[in-house]
Structure formats: structure tokens, C-alpha cells
Tab-separated table of N, CA and C in Angstrom:
chain	number	residue	atom	x	y	z
A	13	GLY	N	-15.601	-12.822	-1.185
A	13	GLY	CA	-15.387	-11.339	-1.148
A	13	GLY	C	-15.081	-11.144	0.690
A	14	LEU	N	-14.332	-10.108	1.090
A	14	LEU	CA	-14.478	-9.731	2.087
A	14	LEU	C	-15.380	-8.919	2.592
A	15	PRO	N	-15.606	-8.787	3.839
A	15	PRO	CA	-16.805	-8.392	4.719
A	15	PRO	C	-16.816	-6.850	4.650
A	16	TYR	N	-17.544	-6.027	4.309
A	16	TYR	CA	-18.200	-4.797	4.329
A	16	TYR	C	-18.323	-4.318	5.692
A	17	HIS	N	-17.964	-3.282	6.044
A	17	HIS	CA	-17.962	-2.949	7.334
A	17	HIS	C	-19.181	-1.465	7.654
A	18	ARG	N	-19.582	-1.287	8.190
A	18	ARG	CA	-20.158	0.185	8.105
A	18	ARG	C	-19.163	1.272	8.328
A	19	ARG	N	-19.834	2.647	7.510
A	19	ARG	CA	-18.500	3.604	7.496
A	19	ARG	C	-18.494	4.214	8.728
A	20	MET	N	-17.123	4.619	8.969
A	20	MET	CA	-16.862	5.531	9.905
A	20	MET	C	-17.694	7.150	10.050
A	21	SER	N	-18.151	7.500	11.158
A	21	SER	CA	-19.078	8.467	11.346
A	21	SER	C	-18.234	9.714	11.566
A	22	GLU	N	-17.099	9.231	12.324
A	22	GLU	CA	-16.059	10.629	12.187
A	22	GLU	C	-16.184	11.661	11.475
A	23	THR	N	-15.868	12.748	11.902
A	23	THR	CA	-15.668	13.848	10.761
A	23	THR	C	-14.195	13.999	10.698
A	24	ASN	N	-13.876	15.141	9.335
A	24	ASN	CA	-12.469	15.089	9.040
A	24	ASN	C	-11.900	15.869	10.071
A	25	GLU	N	-12.110	16.024	10.791
A	25	GLU	CA	-11.555	16.905	11.993
A	25	GLU	C	-11.195	15.569	12.967
A	26	ASP	N	-12.005	15.077	13.206
A	26	ASP	CA	-11.677	13.810	14.099
A	26	ASP	C	-10.607	12.872	13.622
A	27	LEU	N	-10.692	12.673	12.527
A	27	LEU	CA	-9.821	11.654	11.864
A	27	LEU	C	-8.501	12.332	11.658
A	28	SER	N	-7.734	13.670	11.849
A	28	SER	CA	-6.783	14.016	11.959
A	28	SER	C	-6.266	14.955	13.163
A	29	LYS	N	-7.242	14.325	14.166
A	29	LYS	CA	-6.787	15.007	15.293
A	29	LYS	C	-5.530	14.722	15.737
A	30	PHE	N	-4.578	13.744	15.401
A	30	PHE	CA	-3.208	13.603	15.756
A	30	PHE	C	-1.881	14.269	14.813
A	31	GLY	N	-2.675	15.199	14.202
A	31	GLY	CA	-1.708	15.940	13.164
A	31	GLY	C	-1.772	15.288	11.745
A	32	ILE	N	-2.332	14.424	11.514
A	32	ILE	CA	-2.172	13.857	10.100
A	32	ILE	C	-3.170	14.852	8.896
A	33	ARG	N	-2.933	15.114	8.019
A	33	ARG	CA	-3.548	16.205	6.891
A	33	ARG	C	-3.569	15.228	6.098
A	34	ALA	N	-4.904	15.805	5.061
A	34	ALA	CA	-5.791	15.404	3.527
A	34	ALA	C	-3.997	15.401	3.141
A	35	GLU	N	-3.135	16.729	3.128
A	35	GLU	CA	-1.524	16.438	1.966
A	35	GLU	C	-0.921	15.433	2.444
A	36	ASP	N	-0.893	14.817	3.635
A	36	ASP	CA	0.086	13.819	3.753
A	36	ASP	C	0.014	12.659	3.041
A	37	GLU	N	-1.315	12.172	2.498
A	37	GLU	CA	-1.390	11.357	1.582
A	37	GLU	C	-1.038	11.292	0.197
A	38	LEU	N	-0.414	12.411	0.075
A	38	LEU	CA	-0.140	12.997	-1.398
A	38	LEU	C	1.650	12.637	-1.595
A	39	VAL	N	2.228	12.196	-2.907
A	39	VAL	CA	3.723	12.376	-2.765
A	39	VAL	C	4.353	13.643	-2.989
A	40	HIS	N	5.235	13.451	-1.565
A	40	HIS	CA	6.500	14.248	-1.188
A	40	HIS	C	7.358	14.565	-2.183
A	41	PRO	N	7.977	15.854	-1.787
A	41	PRO	CA	9.211	16.115	-2.979
A	41	PRO	C	10.392	15.140	-1.726
A	42	ALA	N	11.167	14.845	-3.059
A	42	ALA	CA	12.286	14.198	-2.340
A	42	ALA	C	13.675	14.494	-2.487
A	43	PRO	N	14.350	14.524	-1.341
A	43	PRO	CA	15.861	15.382	-1.669
A	43	PRO	C	16.386	14.209	-2.421
A	44	THR	N	17.591	15.482	-3.265
A	44	THR	CA	18.036	14.692	-4.519
A	44	THR	C	19.526	14.198	-3.991
A	45	ASP	N	19.773	14.254	-2.670
A	45	ASP	CA	21.001	13.844	-2.471
A	45	ASP	C	21.120	12.696	-1.492
A	46	GLU	N	20.035	12.296	-1.583
A	46	GLU	CA	19.496	10.886	-0.782
A	46	GLU	C	19.375	9.569	-1.260
A	47	PRO	N	20.008	8.924	-1.840
A	47	PRO	CA	19.883	7.769	-3.206
A	47	PRO	C	19.028	6.645	-2.606
A	48	SER	N	18.929	6.377	-0.734
A	48	SER	CA	17.764	5.624	-0.401
A	48	SER	C	16.646	6.081	-0.154
A	49	TRP	N	16.290	7.433	-0.180
A	49	TRP	CA	15.056	8.086	0.174
A	49	TRP	C	14.081	7.348	-0.547
A	50	ASN	N	12.608	6.966	0.136
A	50	ASN	CA	11.497	6.491	-0.696
A	50	ASN	C	10.299	6.951	0.113
A	51	GLU	N	9.050	6.375	-0.555
A	51	GLU	CA	7.984	6.806	-0.247
A	51	GLU	C	7.268	5.992	-0.550
A	52	SER	N	6.734	5.171	0.631
A	52	SER	CA	5.680	3.884	0.336
A	52	SER	C	4.240	4.016	1.219
A	53	VAL	N	3.358	3.214	0.225
A	53	VAL	CA	2.197	2.944	0.775
A	53	VAL	C	1.679	1.590	1.561
A	54	PHE	N	1.270	0.946	2.321
A	54	PHE	CA	1.539	-0.190	2.651
A	54	PHE	C	-0.207	-0.401	2.679
A	55	PHE	N	-0.754	-1.673	2.574
A	55	PHE	CA	-1.931	-2.593	2.792
A	55	PHE	C	-1.767	-4.017	3.490
A	56	ASP	N	-2.725	-3.484	4.599
A	56	ASP	CA	-2.571	-4.795	5.172
A	56	ASP	C	-3.834	-5.568	5.699
A	57	TRP	N	-4.411	-6.820	5.255
A	57	TRP	CA	-5.550	-7.179	6.122
A	57	TRP	C	-5.758	-8.734	6.299
A	58	TYR	N	-6.673	-8.711	7.005
A	58	TYR	CA	-6.680	-9.805	7.688
A	58	TYR	C	-8.587	-10.414	7.803
A	59	HIS	N	-8.364	-11.627	7.133
A	59	HIS	CA	-9.959	-11.875	7.456
A	59	HIS	C	-10.390	-13.585	7.687
A	60	SER	N	-10.797	-13.740	8.956
A	60	SER	CA	-10.869	-15.205	9.576
A	60	SER	C	-9.660	-16.266	9.409
A	61	GLY	N	-8.679	-16.041	8.908
A	61	GLY	CA	-7.595	-16.857	8.580
A	61	GLY	C	-7.790	-17.726	7.208
A	62	THR	N	-8.496	-17.265	6.546
A	62	THR	CA	-8.555	-17.666	5.332
A	62	THR	C	-8.464	-16.671	4.138
A	63	ARG	N	-8.212	-15.758	4.309
A	63	ARG	CA	-8.070	-14.068	3.525
A	63	ARG	C	-7.146	-13.171	4.376
A	64	ALA	N	-6.020	-13.080	3.967
A	64	ALA	CA	-5.044	-11.742	4.613
A	64	ALA	C	-4.153	-11.586	3.357
A	65	GLY	N	-3.748	-10.554	3.621
A	65	GLY	CA	-2.468	-9.680	2.522
A	65	GLY	C	-1.613	-8.723	2.950
A	66	HIS	N	-0.598	-8.849	2.264
A	66	HIS	CA	0.140	-7.099	2.373
A	66	HIS	C	0.628	-6.817	1.111
A	67	VAL	N	0.561	-5.479	0.766
A	67	VAL	CA	0.987	-5.130	-0.465
A	67	VAL	C	1.791	-3.499	-0.140
A	68	ARG	N	2.765	-3.495	-0.551
A	68	ARG	CA	3.615	-2.172	-0.665
A	68	ARG	C	3.982	-1.884	-1.728
A	69	ILE	N	3.504	-0.424	-1.820
A	69	ILE	CA	4.248	0.458	-2.958
A	69	ILE	C	4.999	1.130	-2.820
A	70	GLY	N	6.606	0.971	-2.982
A	70	GLY	CA	7.230	1.950	-2.906
A	70	GLY	C	7.903	2.656	-3.743
A	71	ARG	N	8.219	3.972	-3.908
A	71	ARG	CA	8.440	5.129	-5.006
A	71	ARG	C	10.644	5.290	-4.839
A	72	MET	N	11.331	5.210	-5.207
A	72	MET	CA	12.408	5.626	-5.084
A	72	MET	C	13.065	6.460	-6.384
A	73	PRO	N	12.513	7.700	-6.113
A	73	PRO	CA	12.897	8.249	-7.411
A	73	PRO	C	14.189	8.421	-7.725
A	74	ASN	N	15.542	8.704	-6.548
A	74	ASN	CA	16.567	9.140	-6.923
A	74	ASN	C	17.333	7.696	-7.574
A	75	GLN	N	16.480	6.400	-7.358
A	75	GLN	CA	17.274	5.165	-7.809
A	75	GLN	C	16.417	5.190	-9.197
A	76	HIS	N	15.522	5.821	-9.574
A	76	HIS	CA	14.315	5.772	-10.967
A	76	HIS	C	13.369	4.602	-10.766
A	77	ARG	N	13.398	3.972	-9.657
A	77	ARG	CA	12.585	2.982	-9.765
A	77	ARG	C	11.494	2.764	-8.847
A	78	VAL	N	10.347	1.897	-8.730
A	78	VAL	CA	9.417	1.541	-8.039
A	78	VAL	C	9.380	-0.100	-7.647
A	79	TRP	N	8.893	-0.059	-6.722
A	79	TRP	CA	8.983	-1.747	-6.258
A	79	TRP	C	7.834	-1.984	-5.761
A	80	LEU	N	7.419	-3.264	-5.804
A	80	LEU	CA	5.554	-3.723	-5.551
A	80	LEU	C	6.340	-5.070	-4.910
A	81	TRP	N	5.534	-5.448	-3.490
A	81	TRP	CA	5.186	-6.422	-2.537
A	81	TRP	C	3.838	-6.952	-2.986
A	82	VAL	N	3.539	-8.093	-3.029
A	82	VAL	CA	2.057	-8.336	-2.919
A	82	VAL	C	2.271	-9.919	-2.121
A	83	TYR	N	1.953	-9.995	-0.965
A	83	TYR	CA	1.669	-11.190	-0.309
A	83	TYR	C	0.041	-11.427	0.400
A	84	VAL	N	-0.230	-12.832	-0.566
A	84	VAL	CA	-1.743	-13.119	-0.355
A	84	VAL	C	-2.190	-14.101	0.290
A	85	LEU	N	-2.654	-14.468	1.513
A	85	LEU	CA	-3.412	-15.952	1.901
A	85	LEU	C	-4.352	-15.980	1.219
A	86	HIS	N	-4.298	-16.994	0.612
A	86	HIS	CA	-5.950	-17.163	0.024
A	86	HIS	C	-6.305	-18.924	-0.152
A	87	ASP	N	-7.372	-19.381	0.741
A	87	ASP	CA	-7.484	-20.544	1.298
A	87	ASP	C	-6.309	-21.200	1.391
A	88	GLY	N	-5.659	-21.145	2.756
A	88	GLY	CA	-4.772	-21.965	2.952
A	88	GLY	C	-3.034	-21.704	2.100
A	89	GLU	N	-3.022	-20.856	1.024
A	89	GLU	CA	-1.341	-21.172	0.255
A	89	GLU	C	-1.504	-19.577	0.147
A	90	TRP	N	-0.327	-19.537	0.141
A	90	TRP	CA	0.296	-17.771	0.205
A	90	TRP	C	0.862	-17.738	-1.355
A	91	LEU	N	0.884	-16.749	-1.871
A	91	LEU	CA	1.381	-16.498	-2.973
A	91	LEU	C	1.771	-14.883	-3.195
A	92	VAL	N	2.654	-14.595	-3.622
A	92	VAL	CA	3.971	-13.746	-3.584
A	92	VAL	C	4.542	-13.628	-4.891
A	93	LEU	N	4.449	-11.936	-5.131
A	93	LEU	CA	4.836	-11.295	-6.017
A	93	LEU	C	6.018	-10.242	-5.220
A	94	GLU	N	7.328	-10.521	-6.051
A	94	GLU	CA	7.821	-9.130	-5.814
A	94	GLU	C	8.817	-8.466	-6.911
A	95	GLU	N	8.390	-7.019	-7.148
A	95	GLU	CA	8.760	-6.586	-8.427
A	95	GLU	C	9.845	-5.648	-7.736
A	96	PRO	N	11.134	-5.233	-7.561
A	96	PRO	CA	11.801	-4.350	-6.612
A	96	PRO	C	12.281	-3.143	-7.679
A	97	ARG	N	12.497	-3.304	-9.042
A	97	ARG	CA	13.034	-2.579	-10.116
A	97	ARG	C	12.151	-2.128	-11.292
A	98	LEU	N	10.919	-1.710	-10.789
A	98	LEU	CA	10.369	-1.290	-12.058
A	98	LEU	C	10.301	0.305	-12.047
A	99	PRO	N	10.633	0.252	-13.275
A	99	PRO	CA	11.226	1.486	-13.857
A	99	PRO	C	10.053	3.105	-13.341
A	100	ILE	N	10.549	3.842	-12.683
A	100	ILE	CA	9.683	4.985	-12.114
A	100	ILE	C	9.241	5.899	-13.353
A	101	GLY	N	9.816	5.709	-14.475
A	101	GLY	CA	9.004	6.534	-15.722
A	101	GLY	C	7.906	5.865	-16.448
A	102	GLU	N	7.763	4.387	-15.913
A	102	GLU	CA	6.695	3.673	-16.454
A	102	GLU	C	5.203	3.755	-15.448
A	103	LEU	N	5.443	4.487	-14.419
A	103	LEU	CA	4.210	4.795	-13.790
A	103	LEU	C	3.404	5.602	-14.373
A	104	THR	N	2.351	5.539	-14.477
A	104	THR	CA	1.074	6.065	-15.370
A	104	THR	C	0.547	7.617	-14.270
A	105	GLY	N	0.941	7.159	-12.826
A	105	GLY	CA	0.463	8.580	-12.002
A	105	GLY	C	1.152	8.503	-11.040
A	106	GLU	N	1.111	8.793	-9.650
A	106	GLU	CA	1.968	8.670	-8.642
A	106	GLU	C	2.133	7.260	-8.203
A	107	PHE	N	1.308	6.544	-7.992
A	107	PHE	CA	1.287	4.829	-7.575
A	107	PHE	C	0.539	3.951	-8.768
A	108	GLU	N	0.474	4.114	-9.763
A	108	GLU	CA	-0.420	3.551	-10.559
A	108	GLU	C	0.721	3.085	-12.016
A	109	TYR	N	0.718	1.384	-12.562
A	109	TYR	CA	1.409	1.092	-13.118
A	109	TYR	C	0.362	0.015	-14.237
A	110	ASP	N	0.910	-0.326	-15.304
A	110	ASP	CA	-0.172	-0.870	-16.064
A	110	ASP	C	0.936	-1.755	-17.354
A	111	ARG	N	1.872	-2.323	-17.208
A	111	ARG	CA	2.345	-2.571	-18.111
A	111	ARG	C	3.241	-4.239	-18.419
A	112	HIS	N	3.167	-4.645	-18.942
A	112	HIS	CA	3.885	-6.476	-19.180
A	112	HIS	C	3.035	-7.239	-18.186
A	113	GLY	N	1.731	-7.235	-18.664
A	113	GLY	CA	0.913	-8.106	-17.434
A	113	GLY	C	0.888	-8.147	-15.906
A	114	LEU	N	1.024	-6.868	-15.619
A	114	LEU	CA	1.053	-6.364	-13.648
A	114	LEU	C	0.601	-5.008	-14.351
A	115	ALA	N	-0.519	-4.689	-12.826
A	115	ALA	CA	-0.973	-3.504	-13.447
A	115	ALA	C	-1.338	-3.399	-11.528
A	116	PHE	N	-0.924	-2.038	-11.060
A	116	PHE	CA	-1.230	-1.639	-9.763
A	116	PHE	C	-2.107	-0.316	-9.788
A	117	SER	N	-2.629	-0.039	-8.539
A	117	SER	CA	-3.150	1.537	-8.543
A	117	SER	C	-3.537	1.596	-7.296
A	118	ARG	N	-3.175	2.584	-6.480
A	118	ARG	CA	-3.296	2.932	-5.246
A	118	ARG	C	-4.260	4.361	-5.600
A	119	THR	N	-5.603	4.721	-4.922
A	119	THR	CA	-6.024	6.237	-5.445
A	119	THR	C	-6.776	6.339	-4.092
A	120	VAL	N	-6.470	7.645	-3.929
A	120	VAL	CA	-6.903	8.410	-2.830
A	120	VAL	C	-8.720	8.974	-3.242
A	121	VAL	N	-9.528	7.925	-2.286
A	121	VAL	CA	-10.934	8.253	-2.940
A	121	VAL	C	-11.267	9.056	-1.954
A	122	ASP	N	-10.713	9.472	-0.588
A	122	ASP	CA	-11.271	10.587	0.282
A	122	ASP	C	-10.105	10.624	1.333
A	123	PRO	N	-9.130	12.003	1.181
A	123	PRO	CA	-8.176	11.827	1.831
A	123	PRO	C	-8.289	11.608	3.424
A	124	VAL	N	-7.513	10.652	4.052
A	124	VAL	CA	-7.515	10.152	5.529
A	124	VAL	C	-8.832	9.406	6.034
A	125	ARG	N	-9.427	8.951	4.610
A	125	ARG	CA	-10.844	8.480	5.142
A	125	ARG	C	-10.847	7.233	4.502
A	126	SER	N	-10.352	7.081	3.153
A	126	SER	CA	-10.610	5.985	2.326
A	126	SER	C	-9.830	5.882	1.353
A	127	ASN	N	-8.947	4.743	1.194
A	127	ASN	CA	-8.291	4.303	-0.425
A	127	ASN	C	-8.809	2.982	-1.222
A	128	ARG	N	-8.598	2.796	-2.309
A	128	ARG	CA	-8.734	2.413	-3.366
A	128	ARG	C	-7.384	1.130	-3.662
A	129	LEU	N	-6.989	-0.021	-3.501
A	129	LEU	CA	-6.010	-0.736	-4.204
A	129	LEU	C	-6.669	-1.951	-5.138
A	130	GLU	N	-5.964	-1.687	-6.593
A	130	GLU	CA	-6.082	-2.737	-7.366
A	130	GLU	C	-4.770	-3.175	-7.750
A	131	VAL	N	-4.614	-4.481	-7.615
A	131	VAL	CA	-3.327	-5.292	-8.157
A	131	VAL	C	-3.877	-6.263	-8.984
A	132	SER	N	-3.182	-6.403	-10.297
A	132	SER	CA	-3.360	-8.035	-10.886
A	132	SER	C	-1.962	-8.324	-11.314
A	133	GLY	N	-2.057	-9.788	-11.615
A	133	GLY	CA	-1.021	-10.023	-12.634
A	133	GLY	C	-0.613	-11.503	-11.991
A	134	ILE	N	0.380	-12.038	-12.027
A	134	ILE	CA	0.644	-13.215	-12.021
A	134	ILE	C	2.148	-13.448	-10.390
A	135	GLY	N	1.374	-14.395	-9.894
A	135	GLY	CA	2.383	-14.519	-8.871
A	135	GLY	C	2.878	-15.898	-8.416
A	136	ARG	N	3.504	-16.294	-7.838
A	136	ARG	CA	3.800	-17.782	-7.496
A	136	ARG	C	3.470	-18.006	-5.998
A	137	ILE	N	2.910	-19.302	-6.113
A	137	ILE	CA	2.378	-20.134	-5.093
A	137	ILE	C	3.519	-20.246	-4.142
A	138	VAL	N	3.482	-20.327	-2.742
A	138	VAL	CA	5.103	-20.561	-2.138
A	138	VAL	C	4.550	-21.621	-0.783
A	139	SER	N	3.144	-21.974	-0.638
A	139	SER	CA	2.934	-22.782	0.556
A	139	SER	C	1.988	-23.901	-0.077
A	140	GLY	N	1.832	-25.337	0.825
A	140	GLY	CA	0.838	-25.951	0.073
A	140	GLY	C	1.477	-26.700	-1.062
A	141	PRO	N	0.513	-27.883	-1.597
A	141	PRO	CA	0.667	-28.470	-2.589
A	141	PRO	C	0.973	-28.387	-4.334
A	142	ARG	N	0.429	-26.603	-4.034
A	142	ARG	CA	0.315	-25.985	-5.159
A	142	ARG	C	2.097	-25.302	-5.083
A	143	SER	N	2.569	-25.267	-4.541
A	143	SER	CA	3.645	-24.684	-4.197
A	143	SER	C	4.763	-24.918	-5.404
A	144	GLY	N	5.421	-23.357	-5.836
A	144	GLY	CA	6.259	-23.386	-7.140
A	144	GLY	C	5.173	-23.105	-8.509
A	145	ARG	N	3.722	-23.148	-8.168
A	145	ARG	CA	2.903	-22.724	-9.473
A	145	ARG	C	3.091	-21.322	-9.752
A	146	LEU	N	2.823	-20.854	-10.739
A	146	LEU	CA	2.826	-19.343	-11.294
A	146	LEU	C	1.224	-19.357	-11.696
A	147	VAL	N	0.399	-18.571	-10.967
A	147	VAL	CA	-0.775	-18.492	-10.918
A	147	VAL	C	-1.208	-16.926	-10.969
A	148	PRO	N	-2.299	-16.470	-11.877
A	148	PRO	CA	-3.050	-15.099	-11.813
A	148	PRO	C	-3.694	-14.626	-10.790
A	149	PHE	N	-3.577	-13.446	-10.258
A	149	PHE	CA	-4.413	-12.733	-9.333
A	149	PHE	C	-4.601	-11.724	-9.184
A	150	ASP	N	-5.882	-11.310	-8.705
A	150	ASP	CA	-6.636	-10.203	-8.547
A	150	ASP	C	-7.250	-9.566	-7.325
A	151	LEU	N	-6.575	-8.200	-6.973
A	151	LEU	CA	-7.127	-7.945	-5.700
A	151	LEU	C	-7.961	-6.329	-5.679
A	152	ASP	N	-8.715	-6.158	-5.353
A	152	ASP	CA	-9.952	-4.724	-5.556
A	152	ASP	C	-10.263	-4.051	-4.260
A	153	LEU	N	-9.399	-3.808	-3.464
A	153	LEU	CA	-9.972	-3.700	-2.257
A	153	LEU	C	-10.248	-2.190	-1.826
A	154	VAL	N	-11.104	-1.883	-1.481
A	154	VAL	CA	-11.658	-0.219	-0.411
A	154	VAL	C	-11.062	-0.429	0.435
A	155	VAL	N	-10.347	0.434	1.569
A	155	VAL	CA	-10.046	0.855	2.783
A	155	VAL	C	-10.753	1.892	3.201
A	156	GLU	N	-11.236	2.151	4.358
A	156	GLU	CA	-12.089	2.632	5.103
A	156	GLU	C	-11.796	3.093	6.509
A	157	ALA	N	-11.565	4.247	6.804
A	157	ALA	CA	-10.772	5.004	8.328
A	157	ALA	C	-11.802	4.236	9.370
A	158	VAL	N	-11.271	3.481	10.394
A	158	VAL	CA	-12.470	3.381	11.678
A	158	VAL	C	-11.558	4.193	12.968
A	159	GLY	N	-10.944	4.926	12.298
A	159	GLY	CA	-10.145	5.582	13.436
A	159	GLY	C	-9.093	6.862	12.825
A	160	PRO	N	-8.731	7.844	13.625
A	160	PRO	CA	-7.873	8.469	13.246
A	160	PRO	C	-6.140	8.269	12.887
A	161	ALA	N	-5.525	8.598	12.172
A	161	ALA	CA	-4.781	8.779	11.599
A	161	ALA	C	-3.361	8.859	12.418
A	162	HIS	N	-2.331	8.128	12.795
A	162	HIS	CA	-1.202	8.575	13.938
A	162	HIS	C	-0.161	8.414	13.632
A	163	SER	N	0.970	8.819	14.191
A	163	SER	CA	2.113	8.853	14.074
A	163	SER	C	3.043	8.298	15.250
A	164	LEU	N	4.452	7.706	14.774
A	164	LEU	CA	5.136	7.784	15.701
A	164	LEU	C	6.392	8.778	15.617
A	165	GLY	N	6.552	9.607	14.995
A	165	GLY	CA	7.153	10.968	15.209
A	165	GLY	C	8.010	10.737	14.305
A	166	GLU	N	9.433	11.747	14.108
A	166	GLU	CA	10.230	11.329	13.644
A	166	GLU	C	11.186	10.306	14.024
A	167	SER	N	11.903	9.722	12.960
A	167	SER	CA	12.957	9.051	13.164
A	167	SER	C	14.179	9.776	13.837
A	168	SER	N	14.965	8.759	14.434
A	168	SER	CA	16.175	9.238	15.248
A	168	SER	C	17.330	8.551	14.553
A	169	ILE	N	17.035	7.372	13.648
A	169	ILE	CA	17.794	6.415	13.182
A	169	ILE	C	18.967	7.210	12.094
A	170	ALA	N	20.230	7.006	12.398
A	170	ALA	CA	21.134	7.268	11.589
A	170	ALA	C	20.589	7.372	9.567
A	171	GLY	N	20.481	7.925	8.980
A	171	GLY	CA	20.233	7.877	7.540
A	171	GLY	C	18.479	7.655	6.798
A	172	HIS	N	18.030	8.291	8.146
A	172	HIS	CA	16.567	7.807	8.187
A	172	HIS	C	15.713	9.490	8.677
A	173	SER	N	16.684	10.431	8.846
A	173	SER	CA	15.713	11.616	9.035
A	173	SER	C	16.886	12.652	8.214
A	174	THR	N	16.124	14.140	8.038
A	174	THR	CA	17.205	14.855	7.509
A	174	THR	C	16.240	16.178	8.440
A	175	GLU	N	17.004	17.152	7.964
A	175	GLU	CA	16.325	18.545	8.444
A	175	GLU	C	15.662	19.122	7.773
A	176	LEU	N	15.907	18.978	6.423
A	176	LEU	CA	14.559	19.285	5.492
A	176	LEU	C	13.567	18.587	5.165
A	177	PHE	N	13.922	17.153	5.076
A	177	PHE	CA	12.694	15.958	4.780
A	177	PHE	C	12.776	15.316	6.032
A	178	SER	N	11.204	15.355	5.740
A	178	SER	CA	10.215	14.393	7.558
A	178	SER	C	10.368	12.971	6.894
A	179	SER	N	10.842	12.181	8.072
A	179	SER	CA	10.849	10.734	8.051
A	179	SER	C	9.762	10.154	8.288
A	180	ASN	N	8.873	11.175	8.683
A	180	ASN	CA	7.881	10.577	9.718
A	180	ASN	C	6.649	9.641	8.457
A	181	ARG	N	5.946	8.612	9.258
A	181	ARG	CA	5.084	7.868	8.902
A	181	ARG	C	3.653	8.068	9.503
A	182	PHE	N	2.790	7.396	8.743
A	182	PHE	CA	1.667	7.458	9.568
A	182	PHE	C	0.985	6.161	9.527
A	183	GLU	N	0.224	5.706	10.748
A	183	GLU	CA	-0.393	4.681	10.349
A	183	GLU	C	-1.815	4.959	10.654
A	184	GLN	N	-3.042	3.923	10.387
A	184	GLN	CA	-4.836	4.352	10.760
A	184	GLN	C	-5.119	2.910	10.511
A	185	PRO	N	-6.268	2.708	11.529
A	185	PRO	CA	-6.829	1.534	11.494
A	185	PRO	C	-7.881	1.852	10.312
A	186	MET	N	-8.114	0.641	9.766
A	186	MET	CA	-8.997	0.280	8.556
A	186	MET	C	-10.068	-0.832	8.783
A	187	ARG	N	-11.040	-0.455	7.828
A	187	ARG	CA	-11.586	-1.806	7.211
A	187	ARG	C	-11.592	-2.024	5.967
A	188	VAL	N	-11.488	-3.326	5.495
A	188	VAL	CA	-11.614	-3.511	4.214
A	188	VAL	C	-12.711	-4.109	3.453
A	189	ARG	N	-12.880	-3.608	2.638
A	189	ARG	CA	-14.132	-4.341	1.322
A	189	ARG	C	-13.496	-4.583	0.170
A	190	GLY	N	-14.187	-5.641	-0.539
A	190	GLY	CA	-13.489	-5.862	-1.748
A	190	GLY	C	-13.220	-7.430	-2.198
A	191	HIS	N	-12.308	-7.749	-3.234
A	191	HIS	CA	-12.180	-8.957	-3.371
A	191	HIS	C	-10.785	-9.359	-3.653
A	192	GLN	N	-10.609	-10.584	-3.421
A	192	GLN	CA	-8.949	-11.257	-3.747
A	192	GLN	C	-9.226	-12.558	-4.502
A	193	LYS	N	-9.162	-12.281	-5.599
A	193	LYS	CA	-9.043	-13.764	-6.264
A	193	LYS	C	-7.504	-14.346	-6.844
A	194	VAL	N	-7.512	-15.758	-6.847
A	194	VAL	CA	-6.081	-16.382	-6.941
A	194	VAL	C	-6.674	-17.528	-7.746
């Protein structure tokens, strides 16, 4: 398993001191005139060079799809799963899916304090002697705040902002506990 670290003692006010609020963790309304508008949640972790990973769950409501990226380093091998065209209508919640041997769920346990990420499926090993093999994997991670959420502010890149909808994103330092099995 991944290490468990002591919970953060900051208050919710301290965690939102840069303006990120609990409701920022919820799904936001999408502009209907922007086909590439998306909303994603990202999880990244690293432990002693033997365990690491990156998961992105992205919602593209105007394209009626969800995509999932899973990259997991496990005992020197990288496992990859990319599903860029899951039907958004097959979600069972805002960021939950369970069909065809693939399941993922992102749960806000305590806004701006803790999230739980669960993903299971079949991925492809892309490095090492087992490269090319399809293998089952399972992730069950709890991420807990160790500092306040912060943002770089609105984007000025063409196509990445509108007057009506924020293109803002936020990041937050977190500690991870749980397990990953490959």
C-alpha cells in the first residue's frame, strides 16, 4: 500500500484562503456553444520511485463523451489505459462509471479537504519485459489536503475562456493513502 500521513489540521477557512470554495469541486454548467468545453479532475501521486500514477477523468458534455487516462508505475513497469470516448450518458454520477469491465469513481469526501478515487479495469503494460501484455489493475486512493487550494487565474489563451464561463482551474497539495494493484 501507499503510506498514510497524518491529517492536516488547517480549518476549512485556511484551505480556501486563496478563494477556492467547496462548490468549486462540483460539476459546473457547460456553455452549449463551445464543443471543446471540458471539465476534468486530475490525480497524481508518487512514492519512492516504485509506485506512481496519473489519472484524469474528463467530461465533454457538448461532445457527449467522457475520457479516462490512467498511467500507473508499479514495480518498474508502466501500465496505461486510455478511454477517450466513453458515452457521457453511461455515467452513473458526475464522475462515476461502471460498464464493460471498467469502473471508476471520484467521490468528494469533504470539499477542498479529501477525495476518493477508485479505478479498476484492464490496462496495457508499456515498459519492461511484460510490455504489450494486458493485465487487470485496481486503484483505491484517498487524497487529503496538506495545504490550501490555489489557482493561476483565468486563461488568456484563445478558445480557453469566455465572458460567461470560467476557464479557471485549481490545484492543491495532497497526501495519498490507499492501494494500487497490478
